Amino acid sequence: MAGVINIITDATMGAPLTMGLRFGTYNTLDANIETKLQTKNFQYQGFINSYNTDGYSIRPNSNSRVTTPIDRYSTTQQIKWDISSKTNLVLNTRFTNEQIQNEIAVANNGVTIYSIGKEKINDVNASATLNHRFSKTLKTSLRTYTTTYDAVQNLLTINGLPYRDVLNHNFKRIENQTDWDVSKNMQAVFGTGAVWEGVKSSRYDSEKVRKQNDIQYAFTQWEWKPSEQFTLIGGVRFDQNTQFASAYSPKLSMLYKLNPQHQFRLSVGQGFKAPDFRQLFLDFTNAAAGSYSVFGSAQAQQVIAKLDALGQIGNLFPNYYLLKALKPEYSNGMHFTWDWKINSRSAASLQLFRNDIKNLIESQQVGTYISGAQIYSYLNIGRAFTTGFEIEGQHRFNSNWSVNGGYQFLLTGDKDQIAEIKSGTVYTKNSQGYSRLMKLNEYVGLPNTSKHKLQVKLNYNSPKGYYLNVRAIYRSKWAVNNNNGNEVFDNGDVFASGYVAINSAAGKSFKNGISVLAGVDNISNYIDATNLPNLPGRTFYTSIKYQLQKINKK
Amino acid sequence: MKKNLTKIALFLSLGLALVACRKDEETIVVPLSAITVKDLAADTVTGLGIDGRPQSAGTTTYYSLVDNKVIASTEVASTKWDIAFSSTKILVNSGTSGPGLGGAFVFKGLFDDLKTIPADSSFATDNSNAASFAIPLGSGRAWYTYDGLTTLVSPIAGRVLVIRTATGKFAKIEILNYYKGGVTLPATASVNDKLFKQRYYTFRYIYQANGSKTF
């Protein structure tokens, strides 16, 4: 969810001052300054970034932009204090301020409403970590993290109705992790923690009421290395939630090094994805577009029953009676990896994978108002799978040139739909509009997934500091729209066509700490405004970076 | 002996009945072939309102399955029409819609596979006061789905509208298309095409004039 961002900082102290400036198409300007200072017991790191863009629209004459104009400023400060040789304290703060210009078009039942306005976001994070080493074999870490995310969207629709959307999201976490080297070939990790999360939003009932979820969790992981060749890792995590069912996530993995060239890894595990606040608490009626409503599962039955008592409900569908507390989405996965170091210049790896997902959370229509407008909520209904393989490889031709790349083959499917097709209850239409039974080999799986993906990157580095890279990405066609009269995706539906995008960049690093770079993304200018709104046409950029050479006297 | 006689008599009468049946069928089996109606306009769009909604005159197109022709809307209070169309709404001559003996239900399956209307089928009638229609309104409920993203209407595959006509006879209908020319527009079609080429029904139907439920 919004507001929860991992803090990734560079712990290794490098140059005391780094400055960078990047400028590109659509007046995109990205500037940053980084400073690092160090004394015997203190380390300080500061970072300031400013990002501005005009945004872009790749639809001619469209009044809604894909990337909207943004002005964003963010700053990060980090202090590390070595209290003693065994104890240290790390404090971190991060602040982001963002303003986004919105021009939005919403369509429902043939009604399109245009709105303009502004969205203002403030995001504040703070964390403190206390690390202590008791002995050579035992260390512990106490981590706290708090964040608050505030977003206000003020829009004016073309028929003059103001629209205000407020979101305030709080997240607090405290966690302890202890690492214990049990013996020479056995390591253990124990941890426990708690999360308090709350959201106030005009989309959830009222912006004054805080919707809350508390989580308590514990985890442990054991690593056993009986020989140089063999490693076994087992772990389990337990999550208990106030708003939805609790979950176990066990994991087991094995690593076997046959010889310096070949190693094999097998891992099996179960993971889960918790329902989000939207799926639990949303209480949203889109008056601007057909007055349809979406209610989160935690209160849908209550709210709809109340509306029914007021005589506003036209029809309740059978799945209305199936509404209950959401379960997390579970995924059972199995992965097998073979790493092959062919020689000092080349390496390759093969990965086979299979994931089975159950309790997929999907939004479903559960009824209608008297007016015919739809009412939606969320249910655990889907069962799906993804399976396939990945091949990766890299090769160094000489000290200047190298290449790396990867290929993925992916099959996906909805298990319930496959069962329906097999039972002969799924139909499709021919070009005349006549219905006929659909065959299993016409089924294409989940939408927005491509069977083939390929990526190749060519690198050049010269001893004088010149460098060049060219990257090509290919993605095969994927299903986007279901328009041939059934609920499943098959050969007769609408597909986005496969495409190739090529990016390239070249630059030079000078000995005095300055480096310059110029690049162009999407060289062939491939545009598919309907299906790839996030792929702008050909984009140019140039950047300059200055790194003050080390003057630290240690 | 008496028992045997009865048996023989029964056997004979059965045989006669069988012969009679076969003869009967021979006379009934008139090959019923489907009639296709193309581009039947149903309250077509006249423009786009300032609220973004398609605008139209709000008309209804009345149709006689018996005579395969459009019936003037002035005849709404008669049994001359069997079925009527107004954008995605389909009416039958019954209840609040008309004075006929009409009714309908939605059959899940193939048009050709529906050879006899099952005996336990129940036909619903129109009641506009309760927003309840024999052929239910709304996306995904009776004969079409509406995609909010592409704003296109597609007939659902494997749905047959089983109709009781204004005079109490039976017909079956498959809606083939909702767009002019009988081809659903691509998702990338212009807003103008999506507006002005919709609400043109192409459908095929079989009307059984002899009053039986077999097609």
PDB file of N, CA and C in Angstrom, chain A residues 363-431:
ATOM      1  N   SER A 363     -12.884  -8.736  -7.532  1.00  0.00           N
ATOM      2  CA  SER A 363     -14.086  -7.942  -7.332  1.00  0.00           C
ATOM      3  C   SER A 363     -15.193  -8.556  -8.182  1.00  0.00           C
ATOM      4  N   GLN A 364     -16.381  -8.666  -7.589  1.00  0.00           N
ATOM      5  CA  GLN A 364     -17.507  -9.302  -8.275  1.00  0.00           C
ATOM      6  C   GLN A 364     -18.753  -8.476  -8.032  1.00  0.00           C
ATOM      7  N   GLN A 365     -19.627  -8.470  -9.015  1.00  0.00           N
ATOM      8  CA  GLN A 365     -20.900  -7.803  -8.807  1.00  0.00           C
ATOM      9  C   GLN A 365     -21.756  -8.680  -7.901  1.00  0.00           C
ATOM     10  N   VAL A 366     -22.267  -8.080  -6.813  1.00  0.00           N
ATOM     11  CA  VAL A 366     -23.071  -8.868  -5.879  1.00  0.00           C
ATOM     12  C   VAL A 366     -24.545  -8.457  -5.904  1.00  0.00           C
ATOM     13  N   GLY A 367     -24.850  -7.398  -6.643  1.00  0.00           N
ATOM     14  CA  GLY A 367     -26.247  -6.994  -6.713  1.00  0.00           C
ATOM     15  C   GLY A 367     -26.421  -5.734  -7.539  1.00  0.00           C
ATOM     16  N   THR A 368     -27.659  -5.248  -7.572  1.00  0.00           N
ATOM     17  CA  THR A 368     -27.938  -4.000  -8.275  1.00  0.00           C
ATOM     18  C   THR A 368     -28.857  -3.144  -7.419  1.00  0.00           C
ATOM     19  N   TYR A 369     -28.757  -1.845  -7.648  1.00  0.00           N
ATOM     20  CA  TYR A 369     -29.717  -0.926  -7.062  1.00  0.00           C
ATOM     21  C   TYR A 369     -31.018  -1.009  -7.854  1.00  0.00           C
ATOM     22  N   ILE A 370     -32.063  -0.440  -7.314  1.00  0.00           N
ATOM     23  CA  ILE A 370     -33.338  -0.301  -8.018  1.00  0.00           C
ATOM     24  C   ILE A 370     -33.104   0.326  -9.394  1.00  0.00           C
ATOM     25  N   SER A 371     -32.180   1.302  -9.446  1.00  0.00           N
ATOM     26  CA  SER A 371     -31.901   2.011 -10.692  1.00  0.00           C
ATOM     27  C   SER A 371     -31.176   1.137 -11.706  1.00  0.00           C
ATOM     28  N   GLY A 372     -30.704  -0.031 -11.303  1.00  0.00           N
ATOM     29  CA  GLY A 372     -29.941  -0.883 -12.211  1.00  0.00           C
ATOM     30  C   GLY A 372     -28.435  -0.707 -12.057  1.00  0.00           C
ATOM     31  N   ALA A 373     -28.001   0.323 -11.305  1.00  0.00           N
ATOM     32  CA  ALA A 373     -26.561   0.545 -11.107  1.00  0.00           C
ATOM     33  C   ALA A 373     -25.966  -0.628 -10.326  1.00  0.00           C
ATOM     34  N   GLN A 374     -24.702  -0.952 -10.667  1.00  0.00           N
ATOM     35  CA  GLN A 374     -24.087  -2.158 -10.112  1.00  0.00           C
ATOM     36  C   GLN A 374     -23.564  -1.942  -8.693  1.00  0.00           C
ATOM     37  N   ILE A 375     -23.552  -3.027  -7.906  1.00  0.00           N
ATOM     38  CA  ILE A 375     -22.922  -3.038  -6.579  1.00  0.00           C
ATOM     39  C   ILE A 375     -21.865  -4.139  -6.589  1.00  0.00           C
ATOM     40  N   TYR A 376     -20.636  -3.738  -6.229  1.00  0.00           N
ATOM     41  CA  TYR A 376     -19.535  -4.702  -6.238  1.00  0.00           C
ATOM     42  C   TYR A 376     -18.982  -4.913  -4.845  1.00  0.00           C
ATOM     43  N   SER A 377     -18.401  -6.095  -4.625  1.00  0.00           N
ATOM     44  CA  SER A 377     -17.598  -6.321  -3.426  1.00  0.00           C
ATOM     45  C   SER A 377     -16.479  -7.300  -3.784  1.00  0.00           C
ATOM     46  N   TYR A 378     -15.774  -7.772  -2.747  1.00  0.00           N
ATOM     47  CA  TYR A 378     -14.610  -8.635  -2.998  1.00  0.00           C
ATOM     48  C   TYR A 378     -14.822 -10.013  -2.388  1.00  0.00           C
ATOM     49  N   LEU A 379     -14.457 -11.046  -3.140  1.00  0.00           N
ATOM     50  CA  LEU A 379     -14.591 -12.425  -2.662  1.00  0.00           C
ATOM     51  C   LEU A 379     -13.332 -13.221  -2.977  1.00  0.00           C
ATOM     52  N   ASN A 380     -13.092 -14.251  -2.112  1.00  0.00           N
ATOM     53  CA  ASN A 380     -12.015 -15.206  -2.402  1.00  0.00           C
ATOM     54  C   ASN A 380     -12.589 -16.227  -3.363  1.00  0.00           C
ATOM     55  N   ILE A 381     -12.317 -16.100  -4.656  1.00  0.00           N
ATOM     56  CA  ILE A 381     -12.969 -17.059  -5.534  1.00  0.00           C
ATOM     57  C   ILE A 381     -12.014 -17.792  -6.451  1.00  0.00           C
ATOM     58  N   GLY A 382     -10.940 -17.142  -6.826  1.00  0.00           N
ATOM     59  CA  GLY A 382     -10.166 -17.704  -7.923  1.00  0.00           C
ATOM     60  C   GLY A 382      -9.159 -18.762  -7.499  1.00  0.00           C
ATOM     61  N   ARG A 383      -8.861 -19.651  -8.440  1.00  0.00           N
ATOM     62  CA  ARG A 383      -7.739 -20.582  -8.305  1.00  0.00           C
ATOM     63  C   ARG A 383      -6.965 -20.480  -9.604  1.00  0.00           C
ATOM     64  N   ALA A 384      -5.678 -20.283  -9.516  1.00  0.00           N
ATOM     65  CA  ALA A 384      -4.915 -20.086 -10.747  1.00  0.00           C
ATOM     66  C   ALA A 384      -3.556 -20.750 -10.627  1.00  0.00           C
ATOM     67  N   PHE A 385      -2.858 -20.844 -11.736  1.00  0.00           N
ATOM     68  CA  PHE A 385      -1.488 -21.352 -11.686  1.00  0.00           C
ATOM     69  C   PHE A 385      -0.627 -20.574 -12.670  1.00  0.00           C
ATOM     70  N   THR A 386       0.677 -20.529 -12.377  1.00  0.00           N
ATOM     71  CA  THR A 386       1.644 -20.019 -13.337  1.00  0.00           C
ATOM     72  C   THR A 386       2.777 -21.034 -13.355  1.00  0.00           C
ATOM     73  N   THR A 387       3.274 -21.360 -14.510  1.00  0.00           N
ATOM     74  CA  THR A 387       4.369 -22.308 -14.605  1.00  0.00           C
ATOM     75  C   THR A 387       5.203 -21.988 -15.835  1.00  0.00           C
ATOM     76  N   GLY A 388       6.457 -22.399 -15.810  1.00  0.00           N
ATOM     77  CA  GLY A 388       7.299 -22.136 -16.968  1.00  0.00           C
ATOM     78  C   GLY A 388       8.763 -22.286 -16.635  1.00  0.00           C
ATOM     79  N   PHE A 389       9.611 -21.694 -17.468  1.00  0.00           N
ATOM     80  CA  PHE A 389      11.040 -21.740 -17.192  1.00  0.00           C
ATOM     81  C   PHE A 389      11.719 -20.455 -17.634  1.00  0.00           C
ATOM     82  N   GLU A 390      12.919 -20.252 -17.084  1.00  0.00           N
ATOM     83  CA  GLU A 390      13.712 -19.073 -17.430  1.00  0.00           C
ATOM     84  C   GLU A 390      15.131 -19.515 -17.728  1.00  0.00           C
ATOM     85  N   ILE A 391      15.702 -18.948 -18.779  1.00  0.00           N
ATOM     86  CA  ILE A 391      17.108 -19.210 -19.079  1.00  0.00           C
ATOM     87  C   ILE A 391      17.832 -17.875 -19.047  1.00  0.00           C
ATOM     88  N   GLU A 392      18.944 -17.842 -18.338  1.00  0.00           N
ATOM     89  CA  GLU A 392      19.737 -16.620 -18.328  1.00  0.00           C
ATOM     90  C   GLU A 392      21.164 -16.973 -18.708  1.00  0.00           C
ATOM     91  N   GLY A 393      21.845 -16.036 -19.329  1.00  0.00           N
ATOM     92  CA  GLY A 393      23.226 -16.313 -19.706  1.00  0.00           C
ATOM     93  C   GLY A 393      24.025 -15.035 -19.826  1.00  0.00           C
ATOM     94  N   GLN A 394      25.337 -15.163 -19.660  1.00  0.00           N
ATOM     95  CA  GLN A 394      26.204 -14.017 -19.895  1.00  0.00           C
ATOM     96  C   GLN A 394      27.521 -14.497 -20.474  1.00  0.00           C
ATOM     97  N   HIS A 395      28.111 -13.630 -21.299  1.00  0.00           N
ATOM     98  CA  HIS A 395      29.365 -14.002 -21.951  1.00  0.00           C
ATOM     99  C   HIS A 395      30.221 -12.760 -22.135  1.00  0.00           C
ATOM    100  N   ARG A 396      31.484 -12.901 -21.822  1.00  0.00           N
ATOM    101  CA  ARG A 396      32.425 -11.798 -22.008  1.00  0.00           C
ATOM    102  C   ARG A 396      33.319 -12.138 -23.195  1.00  0.00           C
ATOM    103  N   PHE A 397      33.244 -11.298 -24.248  1.00  0.00           N
ATOM    104  CA  PHE A 397      34.039 -11.586 -25.460  1.00  0.00           C
ATOM    105  C   PHE A 397      35.505 -11.267 -25.232  1.00  0.00           C
ATOM    106  N   ASN A 398      35.761 -10.071 -24.680  1.00  0.00           N
ATOM    107  CA  ASN A 398      37.124  -9.644 -24.369  1.00  0.00           C
ATOM    108  C   ASN A 398      37.026  -8.576 -23.286  1.00  0.00           C
ATOM    109  N   SER A 399      38.107  -7.857 -23.022  1.00  0.00           N
ATOM    110  CA  SER A 399      38.063  -6.901 -21.916  1.00  0.00           C
ATOM    111  C   SER A 399      37.115  -5.735 -22.200  1.00  0.00           C
ATOM    112  N   ASN A 400      36.670  -5.541 -23.448  1.00  0.00           N
ATOM    113  CA  ASN A 400      35.788  -4.426 -23.785  1.00  0.00           C
ATOM    114  C   ASN A 400      34.319  -4.813 -23.926  1.00  0.00           C
ATOM    115  N   TRP A 401      34.072  -5.947 -24.540  1.00  0.00           N
ATOM    116  CA  TRP A 401      32.707  -6.288 -24.934  1.00  0.00           C
ATOM    117  C   TRP A 401      32.141  -7.442 -24.122  1.00  0.00           C
ATOM    118  N   SER A 402      30.873  -7.300 -23.736  1.00  0.00           N
ATOM    119  CA  SER A 402      30.198  -8.417 -23.072  1.00  0.00           C
ATOM    120  C   SER A 402      28.709  -8.382 -23.421  1.00  0.00           C
ATOM    121  N   VAL A 403      28.055  -9.508 -23.235  1.00  0.00           N
ATOM    122  CA  VAL A 403      26.628  -9.600 -23.531  1.00  0.00           C
ATOM    123  C   VAL A 403      25.958 -10.390 -22.422  1.00  0.00           C
ATOM    124  N   ASN A 404      24.730 -10.015 -22.079  1.00  0.00           N
ATOM    125  CA  ASN A 404      23.949 -10.861 -21.171  1.00  0.00           C
ATOM    126  C   ASN A 404      22.487 -10.803 -21.590  1.00  0.00           C
ATOM    127  N   GLY A 405      21.749 -11.824 -21.160  1.00  0.00           N
ATOM    128  CA  GLY A 405      20.350 -11.850 -21.573  1.00  0.00           C
ATOM    129  C   GLY A 405      19.563 -12.920 -20.854  1.00  0.00           C
ATOM    130  N   GLY A 406      18.261 -12.884 -21.069  1.00  0.00           N
ATOM    131  CA  GLY A 406      17.389 -13.853 -20.434  1.00  0.00           C
ATOM    132  C   GLY A 406      16.148 -14.097 -21.274  1.00  0.00           C
ATOM    133  N   TYR A 407      15.586 -15.287 -21.107  1.00  0.00           N
ATOM    134  CA  TYR A 407      14.362 -15.638 -21.815  1.00  0.00           C
ATOM    135  C   TYR A 407      13.413 -16.296 -20.819  1.00  0.00           C
ATOM    136  N   GLN A 408      12.137 -15.938 -20.885  1.00  0.00           N
ATOM    137  CA  GLN A 408      11.149 -16.576 -20.025  1.00  0.00           C
ATOM    138  C   GLN A 408      10.007 -17.153 -20.841  1.00  0.00           C
ATOM    139  N   PHE A 409       9.645 -18.393 -20.526  1.00  0.00           N
ATOM    140  CA  PHE A 409       8.477 -19.028 -21.118  1.00  0.00           C
ATOM    141  C   PHE A 409       7.463 -19.211 -20.002  1.00  0.00           C
ATOM    142  N   LEU A 410       6.251 -18.727 -20.210  1.00  0.00           N
ATOM    143  CA  LEU A 410       5.270 -18.705 -19.126  1.00  0.00           C
ATOM    144  C   LEU A 410       3.914 -19.228 -19.588  1.00  0.00           C
ATOM    145  N   LEU A 411       3.347 -20.144 -18.817  1.00  0.00           N
ATOM    146  CA  LEU A 411       1.981 -20.607 -19.043  1.00  0.00           C
ATOM    147  C   LEU A 411       1.164 -20.259 -17.811  1.00  0.00           C
ATOM    148  N   THR A 412      -0.059 -19.791 -18.011  1.00  0.00           N
ATOM    149  CA  THR A 412      -0.904 -19.434 -16.877  1.00  0.00           C
ATOM    150  C   THR A 412      -2.311 -19.964 -17.120  1.00  0.00           C
ATOM    151  N   GLY A 413      -3.102 -20.030 -16.085  1.00  0.00           N
ATOM    152  CA  GLY A 413      -4.484 -20.439 -16.288  1.00  0.00           C
ATOM    153  C   GLY A 413      -5.308 -20.288 -15.034  1.00  0.00           C
ATOM    154  N   ASP A 414      -6.603 -20.139 -15.239  1.00  0.00           N
ATOM    155  CA  ASP A 414      -7.567 -20.114 -14.157  1.00  0.00           C
ATOM    156  C   ASP A 414      -8.140 -21.522 -14.064  1.00  0.00           C
ATOM    157  N   LYS A 415      -7.906 -22.198 -12.932  1.00  0.00           N
ATOM    158  CA  LYS A 415      -8.277 -23.615 -12.830  1.00  0.00           C
ATOM    159  C   LYS A 415      -9.788 -23.831 -12.923  1.00  0.00           C
ATOM    160  N   ASP A 416     -10.567 -22.908 -12.374  1.00  0.00           N
ATOM    161  CA  ASP A 416     -12.017 -23.074 -12.438  1.00  0.00           C
ATOM    162  C   ASP A 416     -12.522 -22.939 -13.868  1.00  0.00           C
ATOM    163  N   GLN A 417     -11.922 -22.007 -14.601  1.00  0.00           N
ATOM    164  CA  GLN A 417     -12.339 -21.835 -15.995  1.00  0.00           C
ATOM    165  C   GLN A 417     -11.969 -23.063 -16.821  1.00  0.00           C
ATOM    166  N   ILE A 418     -10.786 -23.629 -16.546  1.00  0.00           N
ATOM    167  CA  ILE A 418     -10.384 -24.821 -17.284  1.00  0.00           C
ATOM    168  C   ILE A 418     -11.367 -25.962 -17.009  1.00  0.00           C
ATOM    169  N   ALA A 419     -11.791 -26.089 -15.742  1.00  0.00           N
ATOM    170  CA  ALA A 419     -12.768 -27.130 -15.396  1.00  0.00           C
ATOM    171  C   ALA A 419     -14.084 -26.906 -16.133  1.00  0.00           C
ATOM    172  N   GLU A 420     -14.498 -25.640 -16.233  1.00  0.00           N
ATOM    173  CA  GLU A 420     -15.742 -25.336 -16.948  1.00  0.00           C
ATOM    174  C   GLU A 420     -15.640 -25.669 -18.432  1.00  0.00           C
ATOM    175  N   ILE A 421     -14.482 -25.348 -19.017  1.00  0.00           N
ATOM    176  CA  ILE A 421     -14.299 -25.640 -20.441  1.00  0.00           C
ATOM    177  C   ILE A 421     -14.365 -27.156 -20.656  1.00  0.00           C
ATOM    178  N   LYS A 422     -13.711 -27.899 -19.746  1.00  0.00           N
ATOM    179  CA  LYS A 422     -13.715 -29.367 -19.866  1.00  0.00           C
ATOM    180  C   LYS A 422     -15.121 -29.936 -19.704  1.00  0.00           C
ATOM    181  N   SER A 423     -15.932 -29.309 -18.858  1.00  0.00           N
ATOM    182  CA  SER A 423     -17.272 -29.846 -18.637  1.00  0.00           C
ATOM    183  C   SER A 423     -18.241 -29.437 -19.754  1.00  0.00           C
ATOM    184  N   GLY A 424     -17.746 -28.665 -20.734  1.00  0.00           N
ATOM    185  CA  GLY A 424     -18.585 -28.328 -21.890  1.00  0.00           C
ATOM    186  C   GLY A 424     -19.648 -27.297 -21.601  1.00  0.00           C
ATOM    187  N   THR A 425     -19.363 -26.315 -20.746  1.00  0.00           N
ATOM    188  CA  THR A 425     -20.354 -25.275 -20.484  1.00  0.00           C
ATOM    189  C   THR A 425     -19.836 -23.898 -20.876  1.00  0.00           C
ATOM    190  N   VAL A 426     -18.712 -23.862 -21.622  1.00  0.00           N
ATOM    191  CA  VAL A 426     -18.194 -22.571 -22.076  1.00  0.00           C
ATOM    192  C   VAL A 426     -18.368 -22.479 -23.589  1.00  0.00           C
ATOM    193  N   TYR A 427     -18.960 -21.382 -24.008  1.00  0.00           N
ATOM    194  CA  TYR A 427     -19.245 -21.195 -25.426  1.00  0.00           C
ATOM    195  C   TYR A 427     -18.441 -20.039 -25.978  1.00  0.00           C
ATOM    196  N   THR A 428     -18.368 -19.985 -27.287  1.00  0.00           N
ATOM    197  CA  THR A 428     -17.749 -18.836 -27.933  1.00  0.00           C
ATOM    198  C   THR A 428     -18.552 -18.559 -29.191  1.00  0.00           C
ATOM    199  N   LYS A 429     -18.233 -17.449 -29.865  1.00  0.00           N
ATOM    200  CA  LYS A 429     -19.018 -17.090 -31.056  1.00  0.00           C
ATOM    201  C   LYS A 429     -18.138 -17.142 -32.289  1.00  0.00           C
ATOM    202  N   ASN A 430     -18.716 -17.562 -33.408  1.00  0.00           N
ATOM    203  CA  ASN A 430     -17.962 -17.505 -34.658  1.00  0.00           C
ATOM    204  C   ASN A 430     -18.150 -16.130 -35.302  1.00  0.00           C
ATOM    205  N   SER A 431     -17.554 -15.922 -36.462  1.00  0.00           N
ATOM    206  CA  SER A 431     -17.560 -14.579 -37.053  1.00  0.00           C
ATOM    207  C   SER A 431     -18.974 -14.119 -37.418  1.00  0.00           C
TER     208      SER A 431
END
